[in-house]
Short mmCIF file of C-alpha atoms in Angstrom, two decimals:
data_model
loop_
_atom_site.label_atom_id
_atom_site.label_comp_id
_atom_site.label_asym_id
_atom_site.label_seq_id
_atom_site.Cartn_x
_atom_site.Cartn_y
_atom_site.Cartn_z
CA MET A 1 78.85 116.66 103.95
CA MET A 2 79.74 114.95 107.17
CA CYS A 3 78.63 111.94 105.58
CA VAL A 4 80.52 112.16 102.69
CA ALA A 5 83.39 113.12 104.20
CA LEU A 6 82.94 109.62 106.68
CA ARG A 7 82.78 107.73 103.46
CA LEU A 8 85.84 109.22 102.10
CA ARG A 9 87.78 108.26 104.90
CA VAL A 10 86.27 104.75 104.84
CA PHE A 11 87.25 104.46 101.38
CA LEU A 12 90.90 105.36 102.03
CA LEU A 13 91.23 103.35 104.83
CA VAL A 14 90.24 100.50 102.49
CA LEU A 15 92.67 101.25 99.79
CA LEU A 16 95.58 102.06 102.35
CA LEU A 17 95.20 99.22 104.84
CA PRO A 18 98.32 97.34 102.47
CA LEU A 19 100.34 100.16 102.97
CA ALA A 20 99.57 100.91 106.38
CA LEU A 21 100.45 97.22 107.25
CA ALA A 22 104.09 97.77 105.49
CA ALA A 23 104.64 101.29 107.22
CA CYS A 24 103.77 101.27 110.54
CA GLY A 25 105.21 102.89 113.94
CA THR A 26 105.94 105.91 115.50
CA PRO A 27 107.19 109.23 113.35
CA ARG A 28 110.72 109.50 112.85
CA VAL A 29 112.76 112.08 114.51
CA LEU A 30 116.31 113.19 114.37
CA GLU A 31 118.10 112.70 117.70
CA LEU A 32 121.74 113.92 117.86
CA SER A 33 124.39 111.36 119.05
CA GLU A 34 127.80 110.78 119.08
CA ALA A 35 129.53 108.72 116.47
CA PRO A 36 133.13 107.27 117.01
CA LYS A 37 135.35 106.89 113.82
CA ALA A 38 135.91 103.38 114.63
CA ASP A 39 131.77 102.52 114.43
CA ILE A 40 130.98 104.12 111.35
CA ALA A 41 131.83 103.88 107.62
CA GLY A 42 131.37 107.64 106.55
CA THR A 43 129.63 111.03 107.02
CA VAL A 44 127.25 112.24 104.58
CA GLN A 45 126.78 116.12 104.84
CA ILE A 46 123.39 117.17 103.54
CA TYR A 47 122.23 120.96 103.04
CA VAL A 48 118.62 121.44 103.37
CA ALA A 49 115.98 123.68 101.74
CA THR A 50 112.81 123.28 102.70
CA THR A 51 108.78 124.69 102.64
CA ARG A 52 108.33 122.89 106.09
CA GLU A 53 107.44 125.36 109.06
CA ILE A 54 110.15 125.25 111.47
CA SER A 55 109.50 123.54 114.73
CA ALA A 56 111.63 122.43 117.89
CA GLN A 57 113.78 120.03 118.40
CA PRO A 58 113.74 116.80 117.65
CA VAL A 59 111.47 117.35 114.78
CA TYR A 60 113.22 120.93 113.45
CA PHE A 61 110.41 120.95 110.46
CA SER A 62 107.37 120.03 110.56
CA GLY A 63 104.76 118.50 108.02
CA GLU A 64 102.96 122.00 108.52
CA ARG A 65 103.58 124.66 105.10
CA GLY A 66 105.93 127.37 105.88
CA PRO A 67 105.78 130.94 104.44
CA LYS A 68 109.06 130.86 103.01
CA LEU A 69 111.87 128.72 102.65
CA SER A 70 114.15 127.93 105.43
CA PHE A 71 117.55 126.28 105.50
CA ALA A 72 119.84 123.97 107.42
CA ARG A 73 123.20 121.77 107.62
CA LEU A 74 123.10 118.13 108.86
CA ASP A 75 125.71 115.26 109.31
CA ILE A 76 124.26 111.85 108.97
CA THR A 77 126.80 109.08 109.83
CA VAL A 78 126.80 105.70 108.09
CA PRO A 79 127.04 102.50 110.23
CA ARG A 80 130.00 100.54 109.79
CA ASN A 81 128.31 97.18 108.42
CA HIS A 82 126.28 98.94 106.08
CA LYS A 83 124.66 97.34 103.29
CA THR A 84 124.00 98.95 100.07
CA GLY A 85 120.47 99.57 99.39
CA ASP A 86 119.59 99.17 103.27
CA LEU A 87 118.79 101.99 104.83
CA GLU A 88 119.42 100.76 108.91
CA LEU A 89 117.15 102.63 111.20
CA PRO A 90 116.44 101.79 114.68
CA ASP A 91 112.38 101.15 115.76
CA SER A 92 113.12 104.47 118.04
CA GLY A 93 115.23 106.57 120.17
CA PRO A 94 118.53 107.75 118.48
CA GLY A 95 120.14 104.19 117.85
CA ASP A 96 123.44 102.48 117.74
CA PRO A 97 125.94 104.42 114.99
CA ALA A 98 127.24 101.48 114.72
CA LYS A 99 124.21 99.70 113.12
CA HIS A 100 122.26 102.85 112.41
CA PHE A 101 122.26 105.92 110.38
CA THR A 102 123.10 108.68 112.96
CA ALA A 103 122.49 112.55 112.87
CA THR A 104 125.71 113.69 114.60
CA TYR A 105 125.26 117.88 113.68
CA ILE A 106 121.87 119.69 112.80
CA GLN A 107 122.35 123.56 112.20
CA LYS A 108 119.33 125.82 111.21
CA LEU A 109 120.59 128.38 108.67
CA ASP A 110 119.73 132.01 107.11
CA LEU A 111 119.89 132.36 103.46
CA ALA A 112 123.20 134.10 103.50
CA PRO A 113 125.11 131.96 105.66
CA VAL A 114 124.25 128.86 103.71
CA VAL A 115 124.83 130.39 100.13
CA SER A 116 128.50 131.00 101.12
CA ASP A 117 128.91 127.85 103.27
CA VAL A 118 127.78 125.68 99.93
CA ARG A 119 130.05 127.91 98.00
CA LYS A 120 133.01 127.08 99.93
CA GLU A 121 132.23 123.45 99.87
CA LEU A 122 132.22 123.74 95.95
CA GLN A 123 135.09 125.27 95.84
CA ARG A 124 136.96 123.06 97.94
CA ARG A 125 136.33 120.42 95.44
CA PRO A 126 138.26 119.29 92.10
CA ALA A 127 136.48 120.71 88.95
CA SER A 128 135.00 117.44 88.39
CA GLN A 129 133.05 117.33 91.55
CA ARG A 130 131.50 120.76 91.68
CA ASP A 131 128.44 119.51 91.21
CA VAL A 132 125.16 119.90 93.31
CA LEU A 133 122.51 116.64 93.67
CA VAL A 134 118.97 118.18 94.49
CA PHE A 135 116.69 115.46 96.05
CA VAL A 136 112.86 115.73 96.08
CA HIS A 137 111.06 113.40 98.37
CA GLY A 138 107.77 111.91 98.05
CA TYR A 139 104.14 111.60 99.61
CA ASN A 140 104.16 110.05 103.52
CA THR A 141 107.62 111.39 104.34
CA ASN A 142 108.70 113.32 107.37
CA PHE A 143 111.60 115.42 107.69
CA ALA A 144 113.61 112.89 109.32
CA ASP A 145 113.29 110.18 106.80
CA ALA A 146 114.00 112.36 103.99
CA VAL A 147 117.20 112.84 105.46
CA TYR A 148 118.15 109.63 106.49
CA ARG A 149 116.85 108.06 102.97
CA PHE A 150 118.76 111.05 101.27
CA ALA A 151 121.95 110.17 103.16
CA GLN A 152 121.61 106.40 102.05
CA ILE A 153 121.15 107.47 98.45
CA VAL A 154 124.34 109.91 98.83
CA HIS A 155 126.53 106.83 100.02
CA ASP A 156 125.57 104.15 97.93
CA SER A 157 125.43 106.06 94.95
CA GLY A 158 129.13 107.57 95.48
CA PHE A 159 128.05 111.14 94.62
CA LYS A 160 131.23 113.53 95.30
CA GLY A 161 129.43 116.83 95.31
CA VAL A 162 127.09 118.87 97.15
CA PRO A 163 123.87 117.05 98.20
CA VAL A 164 120.97 119.44 98.73
CA LEU A 165 117.92 118.23 100.13
CA PHE A 166 114.37 120.02 99.07
CA THR A 167 111.93 118.68 101.57
CA TRP A 168 108.56 119.81 100.87
CA PRO A 169 105.50 120.05 103.96
CA SER A 170 104.39 116.41 103.38
CA ARG A 171 103.12 115.33 106.98
CA GLY A 172 104.08 111.82 106.69
CA GLN A 173 100.83 110.60 107.51
CA LEU A 174 98.87 107.79 105.18
CA LEU A 175 95.55 109.31 105.37
CA ALA A 176 97.30 112.78 104.49
CA TYR A 177 97.67 112.43 100.64
CA PRO A 178 95.06 115.07 99.66
CA TYR A 179 96.91 117.66 101.91
CA ASP A 180 100.29 115.97 100.95
CA ARG A 181 99.39 117.08 97.11
CA GLU A 182 98.54 120.17 97.72
CA SER A 183 101.66 121.01 100.18
CA ALA A 184 103.73 119.69 96.51
CA PHE A 185 101.98 122.53 94.36
CA TYR A 186 102.20 124.66 97.04
CA SER A 187 106.15 124.35 96.94
CA ARG A 188 106.58 124.68 93.33
CA ASP A 189 107.62 128.38 93.42
CA PHE A 190 110.30 127.74 96.30
CA LEU A 191 111.73 124.70 94.20
CA GLU A 192 111.90 126.85 90.98
CA LEU A 193 113.94 129.71 93.31
CA ASN A 194 115.73 127.50 94.77
CA LEU A 195 117.24 125.80 91.39
CA ARG A 196 117.48 129.17 90.31
CA ALA A 197 119.69 130.06 93.03
CA ILE A 198 121.86 127.06 92.96
CA ALA A 199 122.64 127.89 89.54
CA ARG A 200 123.28 131.60 89.43
CA ASP A 201 124.70 131.97 93.17
CA LEU A 202 126.80 128.85 93.82
CA GLY A 203 129.55 128.68 91.50
CA THR A 204 128.34 124.88 90.53
CA SER A 205 129.23 123.43 87.27
CA ARG A 206 125.75 121.77 87.04
CA MET A 207 122.86 120.43 89.26
CA ASP A 208 120.97 117.09 88.81
CA ILE A 209 117.76 116.20 90.15
CA LEU A 210 116.60 113.07 91.73
CA ALA A 211 112.77 113.36 92.64
CA HIS A 212 110.74 110.30 94.03
CA SER A 213 106.88 109.51 93.93
CA MET A 214 104.63 112.61 94.50
CA GLY A 215 107.81 114.65 94.14
CA THR A 216 108.52 114.24 90.87
CA LEU A 217 105.26 115.95 90.42
CA LEU A 218 106.44 118.68 92.09
CA THR A 219 109.62 118.48 90.13
CA LEU A 220 107.84 118.36 86.95
CA GLU A 221 105.68 121.24 87.91
CA THR A 222 108.39 123.48 88.86
CA LEU A 223 110.48 122.32 85.67
CA ARG A 224 106.88 123.28 83.40
CA GLN A 225 106.81 126.96 84.74
CA ALA A 226 110.29 127.08 84.44
CA ALA A 227 110.30 126.27 80.63
CA ILE A 228 107.57 128.58 80.39
CA ARG A 229 109.16 131.81 82.17
CA GLY A 230 111.90 131.27 79.20
CA ASP A 231 115.04 129.52 81.31
CA GLY A 232 114.03 125.88 81.43
CA THR A 233 117.79 124.92 81.89
CA PHE A 234 118.63 127.39 84.91
CA GLY A 235 120.88 129.06 82.47
CA GLY A 236 122.60 125.86 81.04
CA LYS A 237 123.28 124.32 84.64
CA LEU A 238 120.42 121.72 84.80
CA ARG A 239 121.68 118.67 83.27
CA ASP A 240 120.18 115.22 84.76
CA VAL A 241 116.91 114.76 85.76
CA MET A 242 115.94 111.29 87.12
CA LEU A 243 112.10 110.47 87.86
CA ALA A 244 111.89 107.59 90.42
CA ALA A 245 108.23 105.24 90.69
CA PRO A 246 106.75 109.03 89.59
CA ASP A 247 103.09 109.32 91.11
CA VAL A 248 101.97 111.57 88.20
CA ASP A 249 98.93 110.85 85.75
CA LEU A 250 100.04 109.45 82.62
CA ASP A 251 97.73 112.61 80.58
CA VAL A 252 99.24 115.20 82.96
CA PHE A 253 102.63 113.99 82.46
CA LYS A 254 102.57 114.26 79.00
CA THR A 255 101.21 118.00 79.17
CA GLN A 256 104.24 119.23 81.25
CA MET A 257 106.49 117.41 78.88
CA ARG A 258 105.36 119.19 75.82
CA GLU A 259 106.30 122.61 77.52
CA ILE A 260 109.21 121.30 79.55
CA ARG A 261 111.28 120.10 75.86
CA ARG A 262 113.87 118.28 77.51
CA PRO A 263 115.10 114.86 77.97
CA VAL A 264 114.38 113.14 81.22
CA THR A 265 114.74 109.65 82.72
CA VAL A 266 112.19 107.57 84.48
CA PHE A 267 112.63 104.46 86.67
CA VAL A 268 109.13 102.57 86.51
CA SER A 269 108.28 98.94 88.06
CA ALA A 270 104.92 97.43 87.01
CA ASP A 271 104.80 96.06 90.43
CA ASP A 272 104.37 99.06 92.70
CA ARG A 273 102.24 98.85 94.92
CA ALA A 274 101.66 101.98 96.41
CA LEU A 275 101.27 103.57 92.65
CA ASP A 276 98.40 100.84 92.62
CA PHE A 277 96.81 102.54 95.27
CA SER A 278 97.37 105.94 93.72
CA ARG A 279 95.71 104.90 90.43
CA ARG A 280 92.66 103.78 92.50
CA PHE A 281 92.33 106.54 94.34
CA ALA A 282 92.63 108.89 91.08
CA GLY A 283 90.27 107.09 89.17
CA ASP A 284 91.79 104.44 87.87
CA LYS A 285 94.20 106.40 85.88
CA LYS A 286 97.75 104.78 85.21
CA ARG A 287 100.52 106.06 86.84
CA LEU A 288 103.67 107.37 85.15
CA GLY A 289 105.69 105.15 87.52
CA ALA A 290 103.73 102.06 86.58
CA VAL A 291 104.36 101.76 83.10
CA SER A 292 104.67 98.33 81.84
CA SER A 293 107.16 97.02 78.73
CA LYS A 294 103.99 96.04 77.30
CA ASP A 295 102.39 99.30 76.87
CA THR A 296 104.29 99.97 73.63
CA GLU A 297 102.03 102.79 72.29
CA THR A 298 102.72 104.63 75.40
CA ILE A 299 106.41 103.92 75.31
CA ALA A 300 106.50 105.22 71.91
CA GLU A 301 104.34 108.29 72.57
CA LEU A 302 106.62 109.10 75.92
CA GLU A 303 110.08 108.57 73.55
CA LYS A 304 108.81 111.28 71.14
CA LEU A 305 108.52 113.81 74.04
CA GLY A 306 112.08 112.88 75.18
CA VAL A 307 111.69 110.49 77.92
CA LYS A 308 114.13 107.61 78.70
CA LEU A 309 112.19 104.59 80.59
CA ILE A 310 113.97 102.42 82.57
CA ASP A 311 112.06 99.15 83.62
CA ILE A 312 113.23 97.81 87.05
CA SER A 313 109.74 95.31 87.15
CA GLU A 314 112.01 92.50 87.71
CA VAL A 315 114.18 94.09 90.18
CA SER A 316 114.41 92.54 93.86
CA SER A 317 114.67 94.96 97.02
CA SER A 318 113.95 95.07 100.38
CA ASP A 319 110.85 97.42 99.80
CA SER A 320 107.93 95.05 100.02
CA LEU A 321 106.17 98.14 98.44
CA ASN A 322 108.06 98.14 95.62
CA HIS A 323 107.99 101.60 95.36
CA ALA A 324 111.56 102.29 96.74
CA LYS A 325 113.67 100.34 94.45
CA PHE A 326 115.39 103.41 93.03
CA ALA A 327 116.90 103.61 96.57
CA SER A 328 116.72 100.38 98.46
CA SER A 329 118.16 97.84 95.61
CA PRO A 330 122.32 97.95 95.18
CA LYS A 331 122.30 97.67 91.39
CA VAL A 332 119.86 100.80 90.79
CA VAL A 333 121.34 102.96 93.35
CA GLN A 334 124.52 102.35 92.00
CA LEU A 335 123.45 102.59 88.22
CA ILE A 336 122.02 106.32 90.01
CA GLY A 337 125.61 107.14 90.53
CA GLN A 338 127.19 105.87 87.32
CA ARG A 339 125.02 108.05 85.72
CA LEU A 340 125.96 111.13 88.07
CA GLN A 341 129.75 110.40 87.03
CA GLN A 342 129.05 110.50 83.50
CA ASP A 343 128.97 113.73 81.41
CA LYS A 344 126.20 112.41 79.18
CA GLY A 345 124.56 110.36 82.04
CA ILE A 346 122.75 106.97 80.67
CA GLY A 347 122.30 107.69 76.77
CA PHE A 348 121.23 104.26 75.56
CA ALA A 349 121.26 104.70 71.48
CA GLY A 350 122.27 101.22 70.87
CA PRO A 351 120.38 98.80 72.90
CA GLN A 352 116.78 98.97 71.39
CA PHE A 353 113.43 97.90 72.97
CA GLY A 354 113.49 95.09 75.93
CA ASP A 355 117.17 94.71 76.01
CA ARG A 356 118.40 93.98 79.32
CA VAL A 357 121.58 96.14 80.44
CA GLY A 358 123.12 92.95 81.76
CA ASP A 359 122.96 90.94 78.62
CA ILE A 360 124.62 93.83 76.47
CA ALA A 361 127.77 92.93 77.17
CA GLY A 362 127.78 89.99 80.04
CA GLY A 363 127.24 92.73 82.54
CA VAL A 364 129.65 95.42 81.35
CA MET A 365 128.16 97.69 79.07
CA GLY A 366 130.81 99.50 76.81
CA THR A 367 130.42 102.71 74.90
CA VAL A 368 128.12 102.24 72.05
CA GLY A 369 127.17 105.52 70.38
CA SER A 370 126.18 107.65 72.91
CA THR A 371 125.86 104.73 75.52
CA VAL A 372 127.54 105.37 78.74
CA GLY A 373 129.95 102.19 79.90
CA LEU A 374 128.01 100.80 82.91
CA VAL A 375 128.54 97.59 85.26
CA VAL A 376 125.34 96.32 85.85
CA THR A 377 124.22 92.50 86.02
CA ALA A 378 120.70 93.03 87.73
CA PRO A 379 117.59 92.72 85.27
CA ILE A 380 117.34 96.24 84.21
CA THR A 381 115.50 96.91 81.07
CA ILE A 382 115.70 99.67 79.05
CA ILE A 383 112.44 100.46 77.13
CA SER A 384 113.12 103.41 75.56
CA GLY A 385 115.37 106.24 75.18
CA ALA A 386 116.90 106.76 71.81
CA THR A 387 119.93 109.67 71.96
CA ARG A 388 118.71 112.98 70.75
#
């Protein structure tokens, strides 16, 4: 048994070496700082629901599994010279608010206070902005990393509603892939409870979900069991479901979608190095997030299941693994923001297989059928998505 475990660790090390070289450094924590207004471009207020175990400062929530949902509220400042798509963080320490994303406020909350706070936040907004965006992060992500990434997405996308981070017990360690996967399954019921509470108790007009990597597995499993229970729309409040670089087996995804029975949008990239590792670790089975525009049979099958695929393979970003293009590419994160601002999201009725968004109307995509007007010049390709 020990020999088998040793061989597994060696195998993982060989597969993970490229990822390790791209993700070295000490685990990030949330160290509070003061941020003068002159040093910042804005502040993002985030509410947190988590299945992580409560920990002391500056970790706050660890990578171990908590017995129940815990809650918090955070304020994250955006540096004055922030560039869209970048996540400016220091190598260590709290950083400089003028140069880095910075945590300025953190408060752990019980259920009743967090519900009251979010209700007030929604009510003080105009009716058109009473939306909740739920972000579900991926594998190898600790609490601080999830918070900072979501703050960057909210700021760069221009989202005006209330951001809610659902953070699950990823240990934030490359060799903890099996543990993280089990933690994602562990969190299914908790995520469903959280989504139902948002839809029922907060007074939101609608809620959208953005999930990344292994977080898409958690999201899909949650939506599947919610549909089986008889209310997969969460009282009609659930609108957009966006899956970025999903680390999900294609065969598994098809079975999930047969129960979910609702449209989802998937951002794929054939050059995703992290998903290439996942494929090899999972018995050489193709991951949903690595579907290529050449996989015409797969695309046709997915389209019948209500899947809208957007190929960002040719999009360049600062992400060396090509796994976080949805957030690190300025054009893609702004595309997500445009989707959240539109009642019908990205509904591509006019364009056909292989059309580039930027080529459809010289970079400006007007309304064609149910196609939402977007300003997009990056080489983003719509490879499926007829409106239903």
